[in-house]
Every structure is written in structure tokens, then in C-alpha cells.
Amino acid sequence: MADGRRRRSGEGSRVRLALGIALSLIVLASAGVGWMYLKLSGNIDTFSAGGLSDNRPSGTSKGQNVLVIGSDARTDGNGELGGGSKDDIGRSDTAFLLHVYADHRHAVAVSIPRDTLLDIPPCRLPDGSWTAQRSNAMFNAAFSVGQTVKGNPACTQNTIEKLTGLRVDHTVVVDFKGFAQLTEVVDGVRVCVPQDIYQKDLNPNRTTRGERIFVKGIQTVSGQKALDYVRIRHGMGDGSDIGRIKRQQAFVASLLKKIKEQGLTPAKLLPLADAATHSMTVDPGLGSADKLLGFAMSLKDIDLHNTKFVTIPWRYEGERVAIVEPDASALWAALRADRTIDGADASGRKGGETAGPSATPSAAGTVSGAGIDVAVYNGTTVTGLAARAARTLTDHGFTVTGTATASIQNHTTTVIEYGPGQEEKARTVERLFPGARLTSTSAAGISVVLGTSYSPAEPGSAPPGPLPSAVADGARSADDDPCANLSYG
């Protein structure tokens, strides 16, 4: 019984990937109407920022980053729609990072699969204590730290900041009761079903295939039907979470196009914003309608064609998902530099201006390395990488005790090794190497073994070009026709 409950819970919670970007863009883009302020502010719940790390990346552009997390809420009617047992803990199976570029005309949503293996940094527990860092953990475990019903959005934010080296400006937690209401407000969303779908496809625990719930072809869905569509794992595509993410991205494209076609008239605006805010829990920075307005103004010029959906570069590692390097680091570096998926400059800078140090992959704002000795080793075949990293460390006040070639030169991830009593200093070093893995050793001192994920731009070098095909080939625009290919998963 327990296993079945957890499976149903997991099936339901993946709807928030589709819900998240729609709610974020819709409510933020509609919060500026004065007569809505009082009503919307009364809808908004906030979570405490006390669990955010003290060791955060600095902002690197005039753009903004919004983390959208799925919440497996059991209260306020969510359980009736597939939210699982009311006695279970808060869970999150999918999430994405929405990067709004500094030119305020482009945006990209990067999905992170729930089974992605990564490091979860120290996170705050309900009693005020902090956990130890966890290595090679599943991404969705971050939201469950503390085992509370509402989950731990601050821990997930800490994890994303450590993974990407990007400062998360705002975090939004969404449930799926509002999603059902939202699809009803817009009178349904156009979707494509590649084949007939039965109840067993939605619930694999059934012994029979049950009734047919979707007929093959193009159709409009809303409410519970829309929830079922984005929840289904079997019967469409390859049955994987990756395939479902692609389908959810297509669903969001269809939803946003529908909203744009209808127009944000007062008659549509209030129900949309009301449904959206009822299903959101946000950080204090977005905790009222007037705070939402400030961010809304930065979205008003973004066109659907310039809003892209991608998934972090990935590969299977057994039943889990591993991050592919250096492709992932190239993606984060591009976002820090406000480069679009096709390599265009979306920083809003005038010709001749340079991105400055903060746009390089190694930047983390002002970091004081005074009194910290570091040895640097090149764990790749890239000539001169250790010297370039050493210059970055020296520029921030670190003492580089030497550079050399590592004994093994096939490292992908940068590793920071530290001896007894050196962890705090090692974490300071880590701020210059986003995505690095910290490892304790019995040897004294601190060493940085560079992987291919570390690829800083030289001052004056040519701007980065298009991203690796692993990223670019999977990108889709929000104005793409979701029914152009009936085989999507």
C-alpha cells in the first residue's frame, strides 16, 4: 500500500513542471493591475528565507533567475486531484530554472530531472540545525530535507545555486490544484495524443487496462483531464521522465499561446491571476502584489518566440540521471554571460562594452582569499588551464603555492580537495569554481584539480558561440506548434 501511494504521489507531482512556468509568467505578467492588489496579496503564501545559504553566488547580470519547484501538496483539495496521502512529506519531482536575460526580451527555462545525481549542500532543518553536505544524491531529495509537509524550498534553491553558480533571485513553489483551475479559465488547452490511452497507462498498478481516457488525435483538455495528460508516463513516448518533461514543455507552449490569443482583458485577467496566486508559495521577495509588479515589468517585452525550453545535458547512469560535462557547465556559463541558446548576446550591452569578470564561468563576485593557500592541478588536456585558474585565484587574494599537471587528465568535474580543518577555506575556494565537488582528504592543505567543466574566458577573447548540440538540439520555443509532431513523449 505504501509503495503504491508513493508511486501515485510521484506520478501526480510531475505536473508542476508544466504548471510552474505558466503560473510564473502569467501571474508576474498580470500583477500590475491596481484593482487586483488587495485580492492577490491575500492569496500569496511565503516561505522563510532563513534556510538560504550564507555562501551564495553574486548576481552576474541585469537579468534575473527564478527557480520554480513542484510541491506535492496534500491540503486544500490537492489530495483529491492526485496529491497523495495527507500524512506524507512534501516532495518535488521536477523543477526548472527560468533565466530572464538582461535585455528583457529573451528567457529560457532549464528543466532538471528529479533523478539527477548531484551534490546537496548544507541545508537548514526545522529545529534550526544544518545538515552535512550530501554527494551524489538525487536532486528531488533536496526538497524533502527536514521531512515536513510543506517541503524545503530553501534547500532546493541552495542546491541549484551550487550546481549552476547562478544566483537565484526568486523561488516559486507551485501545487497543481491551481493548474486545473487555470486550464479551465482559458477554456482548455490544445494537445496531441499519439495513440489511445487507457486508465492503466495513468496507473500502472491496475490489473486491467480500464476505460479509455484519451482518444488518439488532437483535442482540448482542461481541469482533471489536463492533469491526467501531463501526469501520464506510460502509453506516450518512451515512458521515461525525460520524455514526460518534453511533453510538459509542449503543453506549456500550448497554454501560453492560448492565453496570448485570448488577450489579457480584465474579464480574463482576474481569474487567471487568482488561480495562479492561489497555487503558489514564494520567497519574501515576491510576497505581495506590489513586489510581483516589479518583476512583471521585466517580462513585458519578452516574446513567446524568444522563450525557450531546454533540459540540462544528461545521460542515464543506471536508473538515475547523470549530468553531462562540459556541456552543462557551458550552459551555465552562457546564462551567466547572458548568451542565448544559439549563442547570441542578450546582455543588452552596447557595442564595444564587455561582460567583465562577472560573466566568466569562474566568477562569483568579490571573494576574499586572504590567508588561503591553494595548489592548482590541470586534470584535463587543455593547455594552460591551470595557469588561468591560478590567475583567477590570485586576483581574488588567494596564494597559489604551485601549478602542475594532474596524474590523471580525464577529469570532467573540478574537484577541490581539502585536509583536516580546511573545509571552511575550501568552501571559499569553491565560490570561484561553480559546480566543483568538495572532497576531504588526509593530506594537509587545499588543492584544486581542474576538470573540463572549468573553461574561463580569457579577457578580450571572442564571445562564446552556440551551445553544444546536447543543449541546442533539444530546445523548443514557447510559440512552437505543440501538434507539429504527434510522436513527442
PDB file of N, CA, C and O in Angstrom, residues 273-333:
ATOM      1  N   ALA A 273      -5.005  35.419 -12.723  1.00  0.00           N
ATOM      2  CA  ALA A 273      -4.116  35.770 -11.623  1.00  0.00           C
ATOM      3  C   ALA A 273      -4.575  35.148 -10.313  1.00  0.00           C
ATOM      4  O   ALA A 273      -3.756  34.731  -9.486  1.00  0.00           O
ATOM      5  N   ASP A 274      -5.902  35.072 -10.125  1.00  0.00           N
ATOM      6  CA  ASP A 274      -6.436  34.492  -8.894  1.00  0.00           C
ATOM      7  C   ASP A 274      -6.080  33.012  -8.806  1.00  0.00           C
ATOM      8  O   ASP A 274      -5.624  32.521  -7.769  1.00  0.00           O
ATOM      9  N   ALA A 275      -6.265  32.270  -9.903  1.00  0.00           N
ATOM     10  CA  ALA A 275      -5.931  30.846  -9.916  1.00  0.00           C
ATOM     11  C   ALA A 275      -4.439  30.644  -9.699  1.00  0.00           C
ATOM     12  O   ALA A 275      -4.014  29.740  -8.978  1.00  0.00           O
ATOM     13  N   ALA A 276      -3.620  31.499 -10.317  1.00  0.00           N
ATOM     14  CA  ALA A 276      -2.174  31.354 -10.209  1.00  0.00           C
ATOM     15  C   ALA A 276      -1.692  31.594  -8.784  1.00  0.00           C
ATOM     16  O   ALA A 276      -0.955  30.778  -8.215  1.00  0.00           O
ATOM     17  N   THR A 277      -2.106  32.694  -8.181  1.00  0.00           N
ATOM     18  CA  THR A 277      -1.597  33.028  -6.852  1.00  0.00           C
ATOM     19  C   THR A 277      -2.114  32.076  -5.785  1.00  0.00           C
ATOM     20  O   THR A 277      -1.436  31.844  -4.775  1.00  0.00           O
ATOM     21  N   HIS A 278      -3.271  31.483  -5.990  1.00  0.00           N
ATOM     22  CA  HIS A 278      -3.803  30.521  -5.014  1.00  0.00           C
ATOM     23  C   HIS A 278      -2.942  29.271  -4.939  1.00  0.00           C
ATOM     24  O   HIS A 278      -2.977  28.552  -3.943  1.00  0.00           O
ATOM     25  N   SER A 279      -2.188  28.988  -5.980  1.00  0.00           N
ATOM     26  CA  SER A 279      -1.424  27.743  -6.026  1.00  0.00           C
ATOM     27  C   SER A 279       0.067  27.960  -5.793  1.00  0.00           C
ATOM     28  O   SER A 279       0.849  27.047  -5.951  1.00  0.00           O
ATOM     29  N   MET A 280       0.472  29.169  -5.403  1.00  0.00           N
ATOM     30  CA  MET A 280       1.891  29.498  -5.279  1.00  0.00           C
ATOM     31  C   MET A 280       2.305  29.798  -3.843  1.00  0.00           C
ATOM     32  O   MET A 280       1.560  30.392  -3.077  1.00  0.00           O
ATOM     33  N   THR A 281       3.519  29.360  -3.512  1.00  0.00           N
ATOM     34  CA  THR A 281       4.212  29.817  -2.312  1.00  0.00           C
ATOM     35  C   THR A 281       5.530  30.396  -2.797  1.00  0.00           C
ATOM     36  O   THR A 281       6.240  29.750  -3.576  1.00  0.00           O
ATOM     37  N   VAL A 282       5.868  31.596  -2.363  1.00  0.00           N
ATOM     38  CA  VAL A 282       7.016  32.296  -2.927  1.00  0.00           C
ATOM     39  C   VAL A 282       7.966  32.762  -1.828  1.00  0.00           C
ATOM     40  O   VAL A 282       7.627  32.769  -0.641  1.00  0.00           O
ATOM     41  N   ASP A 283       9.158  33.168  -2.240  1.00  0.00           N
ATOM     42  CA  ASP A 283      10.099  33.766  -1.292  1.00  0.00           C
ATOM     43  C   ASP A 283       9.599  35.156  -0.907  1.00  0.00           C
ATOM     44  O   ASP A 283       8.749  35.729  -1.602  1.00  0.00           O
ATOM     45  N   PRO A 284      10.099  35.719   0.189  1.00  0.00           N
ATOM     46  CA  PRO A 284       9.620  37.032   0.639  1.00  0.00           C
ATOM     47  C   PRO A 284       9.770  38.127  -0.413  1.00  0.00           C
ATOM     48  O   PRO A 284       9.021  39.106  -0.400  1.00  0.00           O
ATOM     49  N   GLY A 285      10.704  37.953  -1.344  1.00  0.00           N
ATOM     50  CA  GLY A 285      10.909  38.966  -2.375  1.00  0.00           C
ATOM     51  C   GLY A 285       9.765  39.088  -3.352  1.00  0.00           C
ATOM     52  O   GLY A 285       9.691  40.059  -4.105  1.00  0.00           O
ATOM     53  N   LEU A 286       8.848  38.102  -3.373  1.00  0.00           N
ATOM     54  CA  LEU A 286       7.682  38.154  -4.246  1.00  0.00           C
ATOM     55  C   LEU A 286       6.393  38.025  -3.442  1.00  0.00           C
ATOM     56  O   LEU A 286       5.356  37.667  -3.985  1.00  0.00           O
ATOM     57  N   GLY A 287       6.463  38.362  -2.156  1.00  0.00           N
ATOM     58  CA  GLY A 287       5.383  38.050  -1.243  1.00  0.00           C
ATOM     59  C   GLY A 287       4.200  38.978  -1.233  1.00  0.00           C
ATOM     60  O   GLY A 287       3.360  38.874  -0.337  1.00  0.00           O
ATOM     61  N   SER A 288       4.073  39.884  -2.187  1.00  0.00           N
ATOM     62  CA  SER A 288       2.898  40.757  -2.254  1.00  0.00           C
ATOM     63  C   SER A 288       2.698  41.172  -3.702  1.00  0.00           C
ATOM     64  O   SER A 288       3.595  41.040  -4.540  1.00  0.00           O
ATOM     65  N   ALA A 289       1.522  41.696  -3.987  1.00  0.00           N
ATOM     66  CA  ALA A 289       1.216  42.066  -5.365  1.00  0.00           C
ATOM     67  C   ALA A 289       2.143  43.164  -5.876  1.00  0.00           C
ATOM     68  O   ALA A 289       2.538  43.163  -7.037  1.00  0.00           O
ATOM     69  N   ASP A 290       2.503  44.126  -5.007  1.00  0.00           N
ATOM     70  CA  ASP A 290       3.376  45.195  -5.483  1.00  0.00           C
ATOM     71  C   ASP A 290       4.786  44.681  -5.751  1.00  0.00           C
ATOM     72  O   ASP A 290       5.478  45.164  -6.643  1.00  0.00           O
ATOM     73  N   LYS A 291       5.231  43.641  -5.010  1.00  0.00           N
ATOM     74  CA  LYS A 291       6.539  43.039  -5.300  1.00  0.00           C
ATOM     75  C   LYS A 291       6.487  42.259  -6.614  1.00  0.00           C
ATOM     76  O   LYS A 291       7.448  42.255  -7.384  1.00  0.00           O
ATOM     77  N   LEU A 292       5.355  41.598  -6.846  1.00  0.00           N
ATOM     78  CA  LEU A 292       5.199  40.905  -8.117  1.00  0.00           C
ATOM     79  C   LEU A 292       5.239  41.884  -9.289  1.00  0.00           C
ATOM     80  O   LEU A 292       5.762  41.578 -10.355  1.00  0.00           O
ATOM     81  N   LEU A 293       4.710  43.064  -9.073  1.00  0.00           N
ATOM     82  CA  LEU A 293       4.669  44.062 -10.135  1.00  0.00           C
ATOM     83  C   LEU A 293       6.067  44.411 -10.625  1.00  0.00           C
ATOM     84  O   LEU A 293       6.305  44.517 -11.831  1.00  0.00           O
ATOM     85  N   GLY A 294       7.000  44.576  -9.686  1.00  0.00           N
ATOM     86  CA  GLY A 294       8.355  44.940 -10.077  1.00  0.00           C
ATOM     87  C   GLY A 294       8.957  43.932 -11.035  1.00  0.00           C
ATOM     88  O   GLY A 294       9.587  44.300 -12.033  1.00  0.00           O
ATOM     89  N   PHE A 295       8.765  42.659 -10.739  1.00  0.00           N
ATOM     90  CA  PHE A 295       9.284  41.638 -11.638  1.00  0.00           C
ATOM     91  C   PHE A 295       8.468  41.554 -12.920  1.00  0.00           C
ATOM     92  O   PHE A 295       9.002  41.294 -14.003  1.00  0.00           O
ATOM     93  N   ALA A 296       7.171  41.798 -12.820  1.00  0.00           N
ATOM     94  CA  ALA A 296       6.313  41.724 -14.002  1.00  0.00           C
ATOM     95  C   ALA A 296       6.785  42.688 -15.076  1.00  0.00           C
ATOM     96  O   ALA A 296       6.756  42.377 -16.270  1.00  0.00           O
ATOM     97  N   MET A 297       7.238  43.856 -14.672  1.00  0.00           N
ATOM     98  CA  MET A 297       7.665  44.851 -15.635  1.00  0.00           C
ATOM     99  C   MET A 297       8.878  44.383 -16.438  1.00  0.00           C
ATOM    100  O   MET A 297       9.098  44.820 -17.561  1.00  0.00           O
ATOM    101  N   SER A 298       9.672  43.488 -15.868  1.00  0.00           N
ATOM    102  CA  SER A 298      10.843  42.997 -16.596  1.00  0.00           C
ATOM    103  C   SER A 298      10.474  41.925 -17.613  1.00  0.00           C
ATOM    104  O   SER A 298      11.307  41.531 -18.428  1.00  0.00           O
ATOM    105  N   LEU A 299       9.214  41.455 -17.587  1.00  0.00           N
ATOM    106  CA  LEU A 299       8.785  40.407 -18.509  1.00  0.00           C
ATOM    107  C   LEU A 299       7.929  40.918 -19.654  1.00  0.00           C
ATOM    108  O   LEU A 299       7.659  40.179 -20.593  1.00  0.00           O
ATOM    109  N   LYS A 300       7.531  42.179 -19.589  1.00  0.00           N
ATOM    110  CA  LYS A 300       6.506  42.643 -20.522  1.00  0.00           C
ATOM    111  C   LYS A 300       6.959  42.631 -21.982  1.00  0.00           C
ATOM    112  O   LYS A 300       6.133  42.555 -22.886  1.00  0.00           O
ATOM    113  N   ASP A 301       8.277  42.699 -22.252  1.00  0.00           N
ATOM    114  CA  ASP A 301       8.751  42.751 -23.634  1.00  0.00           C
ATOM    115  C   ASP A 301       9.209  41.394 -24.167  1.00  0.00           C
ATOM    116  O   ASP A 301       9.689  41.303 -25.295  1.00  0.00           O
ATOM    117  N   ILE A 302       9.090  40.337 -23.369  1.00  0.00           N
ATOM    118  CA  ILE A 302       9.544  39.022 -23.820  1.00  0.00           C
ATOM    119  C   ILE A 302       8.525  38.422 -24.776  1.00  0.00           C
ATOM    120  O   ILE A 302       7.336  38.328 -24.469  1.00  0.00           O
ATOM    121  N   ASP A 303       8.995  38.006 -25.935  1.00  0.00           N
ATOM    122  CA  ASP A 303       8.138  37.390 -26.939  1.00  0.00           C
ATOM    123  C   ASP A 303       8.157  35.870 -26.769  1.00  0.00           C
ATOM    124  O   ASP A 303       9.171  35.308 -26.343  1.00  0.00           O
ATOM    125  N   LEU A 304       7.046  35.206 -27.086  1.00  0.00           N
ATOM    126  CA  LEU A 304       6.998  33.754 -26.951  1.00  0.00           C
ATOM    127  C   LEU A 304       8.070  33.070 -27.791  1.00  0.00           C
ATOM    128  O   LEU A 304       8.629  32.043 -27.398  1.00  0.00           O
ATOM    129  N   HIS A 305       8.382  33.627 -28.961  1.00  0.00           N
ATOM    130  CA  HIS A 305       9.414  33.018 -29.809  1.00  0.00           C
ATOM    131  C   HIS A 305      10.777  33.058 -29.136  1.00  0.00           C
ATOM    132  O   HIS A 305      11.631  32.206 -29.392  1.00  0.00           O
ATOM    133  N   ASN A 306      10.981  34.052 -28.269  1.00  0.00           N
ATOM    134  CA  ASN A 306      12.256  34.192 -27.574  1.00  0.00           C
ATOM    135  C   ASN A 306      12.260  33.515 -26.208  1.00  0.00           C
ATOM    136  O   ASN A 306      13.209  33.675 -25.438  1.00  0.00           O
ATOM    137  N   THR A 307      11.213  32.770 -25.887  1.00  0.00           N
ATOM    138  CA  THR A 307      11.157  31.997 -24.649  1.00  0.00           C
ATOM    139  C   THR A 307      11.421  30.537 -24.987  1.00  0.00           C
ATOM    140  O   THR A 307      10.628  29.895 -25.673  1.00  0.00           O
ATOM    141  N   LYS A 308      12.552  30.007 -24.522  1.00  0.00           N
ATOM    142  CA  LYS A 308      12.991  28.663 -24.892  1.00  0.00           C
ATOM    143  C   LYS A 308      12.861  27.701 -23.709  1.00  0.00           C
ATOM    144  O   LYS A 308      12.982  28.094 -22.553  1.00  0.00           O
ATOM    145  N   PHE A 309      12.660  26.428 -24.042  1.00  0.00           N
ATOM    146  CA  PHE A 309      12.644  25.347 -23.063  1.00  0.00           C
ATOM    147  C   PHE A 309      13.777  24.377 -23.385  1.00  0.00           C
ATOM    148  O   PHE A 309      13.875  23.913 -24.531  1.00  0.00           O
ATOM    149  N   VAL A 310      14.613  24.073 -22.416  1.00  0.00           N
ATOM    150  CA  VAL A 310      15.669  23.086 -22.609  1.00  0.00           C
ATOM    151  C   VAL A 310      15.742  22.198 -21.361  1.00  0.00           C
ATOM    152  O   VAL A 310      15.166  22.522 -20.320  1.00  0.00           O
ATOM    153  N   THR A 311      16.454  21.105 -21.469  1.00  0.00           N
ATOM    154  CA  THR A 311      16.724  20.226 -20.334  1.00  0.00           C
ATOM    155  C   THR A 311      18.219  20.193 -20.114  1.00  0.00           C
ATOM    156  O   THR A 311      18.993  20.221 -21.079  1.00  0.00           O
ATOM    157  N   ILE A 312      18.647  20.185 -18.855  1.00  0.00           N
ATOM    158  CA  ILE A 312      20.065  20.127 -18.548  1.00  0.00           C
ATOM    159  C   ILE A 312      20.705  18.956 -19.300  1.00  0.00           C
ATOM    160  O   ILE A 312      20.097  17.885 -19.412  1.00  0.00           O
ATOM    161  N   PRO A 313      21.894  19.116 -19.882  1.00  0.00           N
ATOM    162  CA  PRO A 313      22.546  17.992 -20.566  1.00  0.00           C
ATOM    163  C   PRO A 313      22.652  16.785 -19.638  1.00  0.00           C
ATOM    164  O   PRO A 313      23.158  16.904 -18.520  1.00  0.00           O
ATOM    165  N   TRP A 314      22.221  15.643 -20.107  1.00  0.00           N
ATOM    166  CA  TRP A 314      22.086  14.491 -19.218  1.00  0.00           C
ATOM    167  C   TRP A 314      22.398  13.195 -19.954  1.00  0.00           C
ATOM    168  O   TRP A 314      22.438  13.139 -21.179  1.00  0.00           O
ATOM    169  N   ARG A 315      22.608  12.151 -19.174  1.00  0.00           N
ATOM    170  CA  ARG A 315      22.721  10.785 -19.672  1.00  0.00           C
ATOM    171  C   ARG A 315      22.254   9.867 -18.544  1.00  0.00           C
ATOM    172  O   ARG A 315      22.247  10.258 -17.376  1.00  0.00           O
ATOM    173  N   TYR A 316      21.844   8.665 -18.902  1.00  0.00           N
ATOM    174  CA  TYR A 316      21.438   7.710 -17.879  1.00  0.00           C
ATOM    175  C   TYR A 316      22.670   7.134 -17.177  1.00  0.00           C
ATOM    176  O   TYR A 316      23.684   6.835 -17.812  1.00  0.00           O
ATOM    177  N   GLU A 317      22.555   6.994 -15.871  1.00  0.00           N
ATOM    178  CA  GLU A 317      23.552   6.290 -15.077  1.00  0.00           C
ATOM    179  C   GLU A 317      22.784   5.257 -14.253  1.00  0.00           C
ATOM    180  O   GLU A 317      22.306   5.539 -13.156  1.00  0.00           O
ATOM    181  N   GLY A 318      22.659   4.056 -14.824  1.00  0.00           N
ATOM    182  CA  GLY A 318      21.763   3.070 -14.239  1.00  0.00           C
ATOM    183  C   GLY A 318      20.335   3.555 -14.378  1.00  0.00           C
ATOM    184  O   GLY A 318      19.900   3.936 -15.463  1.00  0.00           O
ATOM    185  N   GLU A 319      19.617   3.600 -13.262  1.00  0.00           N
ATOM    186  CA  GLU A 319      18.245   4.102 -13.276  1.00  0.00           C
ATOM    187  C   GLU A 319      18.189   5.595 -12.972  1.00  0.00           C
ATOM    188  O   GLU A 319      17.100   6.176 -12.940  1.00  0.00           O
ATOM    189  N   ARG A 320      19.329   6.202 -12.738  1.00  0.00           N
ATOM    190  CA  ARG A 320      19.383   7.629 -12.409  1.00  0.00           C
ATOM    191  C   ARG A 320      19.846   8.441 -13.612  1.00  0.00           C
ATOM    192  O   ARG A 320      20.144   7.911 -14.679  1.00  0.00           O
ATOM    193  N   VAL A 321      19.921   9.756 -13.418  1.00  0.00           N
ATOM    194  CA  VAL A 321      20.337  10.679 -14.472  1.00  0.00           C
ATOM    195  C   VAL A 321      21.622  11.371 -14.043  1.00  0.00           C
ATOM    196  O   VAL A 321      21.695  11.940 -12.948  1.00  0.00           O
ATOM    197  N   ALA A 322      22.640  11.290 -14.880  1.00  0.00           N
ATOM    198  CA  ALA A 322      23.913  11.966 -14.613  1.00  0.00           C
ATOM    199  C   ALA A 322      24.006  13.221 -15.479  1.00  0.00           C
ATOM    200  O   ALA A 322      23.472  13.269 -16.593  1.00  0.00           O
ATOM    201  N   ILE A 323      24.662  14.246 -14.965  1.00  0.00           N
ATOM    202  CA  ILE A 323      24.862  15.489 -15.701  1.00  0.00           C
ATOM    203  C   ILE A 323      26.053  15.328 -16.635  1.00  0.00           C
ATOM    204  O   ILE A 323      27.109  14.836 -16.240  1.00  0.00           O
ATOM    205  N   VAL A 324      25.898  15.726 -17.886  1.00  0.00           N
ATOM    206  CA  VAL A 324      26.962  15.601 -18.883  1.00  0.00           C
ATOM    207  C   VAL A 324      27.816  16.865 -18.883  1.00  0.00           C
ATOM    208  O   VAL A 324      27.306  17.976 -19.049  1.00  0.00           O
ATOM    209  N   GLU A 325      29.098  16.675 -18.655  1.00  0.00           N
ATOM    210  CA  GLU A 325      30.054  17.764 -18.711  1.00  0.00           C
ATOM    211  C   GLU A 325      30.994  17.556 -19.906  1.00  0.00           C
ATOM    212  O   GLU A 325      31.227  16.431 -20.323  1.00  0.00           O
ATOM    213  N   PRO A 326      31.515  18.644 -20.503  1.00  0.00           N
ATOM    214  CA  PRO A 326      31.398  20.031 -20.051  1.00  0.00           C
ATOM    215  C   PRO A 326      30.155  20.758 -20.571  1.00  0.00           C
ATOM    216  O   PRO A 326      30.049  21.966 -20.421  1.00  0.00           O
ATOM    217  N   ASP A 327      29.221  20.018 -21.176  1.00  0.00           N
ATOM    218  CA  ASP A 327      28.060  20.666 -21.788  1.00  0.00           C
ATOM    219  C   ASP A 327      27.236  21.461 -20.774  1.00  0.00           C
ATOM    220  O   ASP A 327      26.787  22.574 -21.058  1.00  0.00           O
ATOM    221  N   ALA A 328      27.023  20.872 -19.572  1.00  0.00           N
ATOM    222  CA  ALA A 328      26.221  21.572 -18.569  1.00  0.00           C
ATOM    223  C   ALA A 328      26.901  22.854 -18.120  1.00  0.00           C
ATOM    224  O   ALA A 328      26.263  23.904 -17.998  1.00  0.00           O
ATOM    225  N   SER A 329      28.198  22.779 -17.886  1.00  0.00           N
ATOM    226  CA  SER A 329      28.914  23.981 -17.456  1.00  0.00           C
ATOM    227  C   SER A 329      28.909  25.051 -18.537  1.00  0.00           C
ATOM    228  O   SER A 329      28.867  26.249 -18.244  1.00  0.00           O
ATOM    229  N   ALA A 330      28.935  24.616 -19.799  1.00  0.00           N
ATOM    230  CA  ALA A 330      28.842  25.585 -20.897  1.00  0.00           C
ATOM    231  C   ALA A 330      27.493  26.287 -20.887  1.00  0.00           C
ATOM    232  O   ALA A 330      27.396  27.493 -21.178  1.00  0.00           O
ATOM    233  N   LEU A 331      26.442  25.550 -20.530  1.00  0.00           N
ATOM    234  CA  LEU A 331      25.110  26.157 -20.432  1.00  0.00           C
ATOM    235  C   LEU A 331      25.070  27.195 -19.329  1.00  0.00           C
ATOM    236  O   LEU A 331      24.601  28.330 -19.535  1.00  0.00           O
ATOM    237  N   TRP A 332      25.563  26.847 -18.122  1.00  0.00           N
ATOM    238  CA  TRP A 332      25.537  27.809 -17.019  1.00  0.00           C
ATOM    239  C   TRP A 332      26.394  29.032 -17.344  1.00  0.00           C
ATOM    240  O   TRP A 332      26.021  30.164 -17.021  1.00  0.00           O
ATOM    241  N   ALA A 333      27.550  28.800 -17.971  1.00  0.00           N
ATOM    242  CA  ALA A 333      28.416  29.919 -18.340  1.00  0.00           C
ATOM    243  C   ALA A 333      27.725  30.853 -19.322  1.00  0.00           C
ATOM    244  O   ALA A 333      27.840  32.080 -19.224  1.00  0.00           O
TER     245      ALA A 333
END
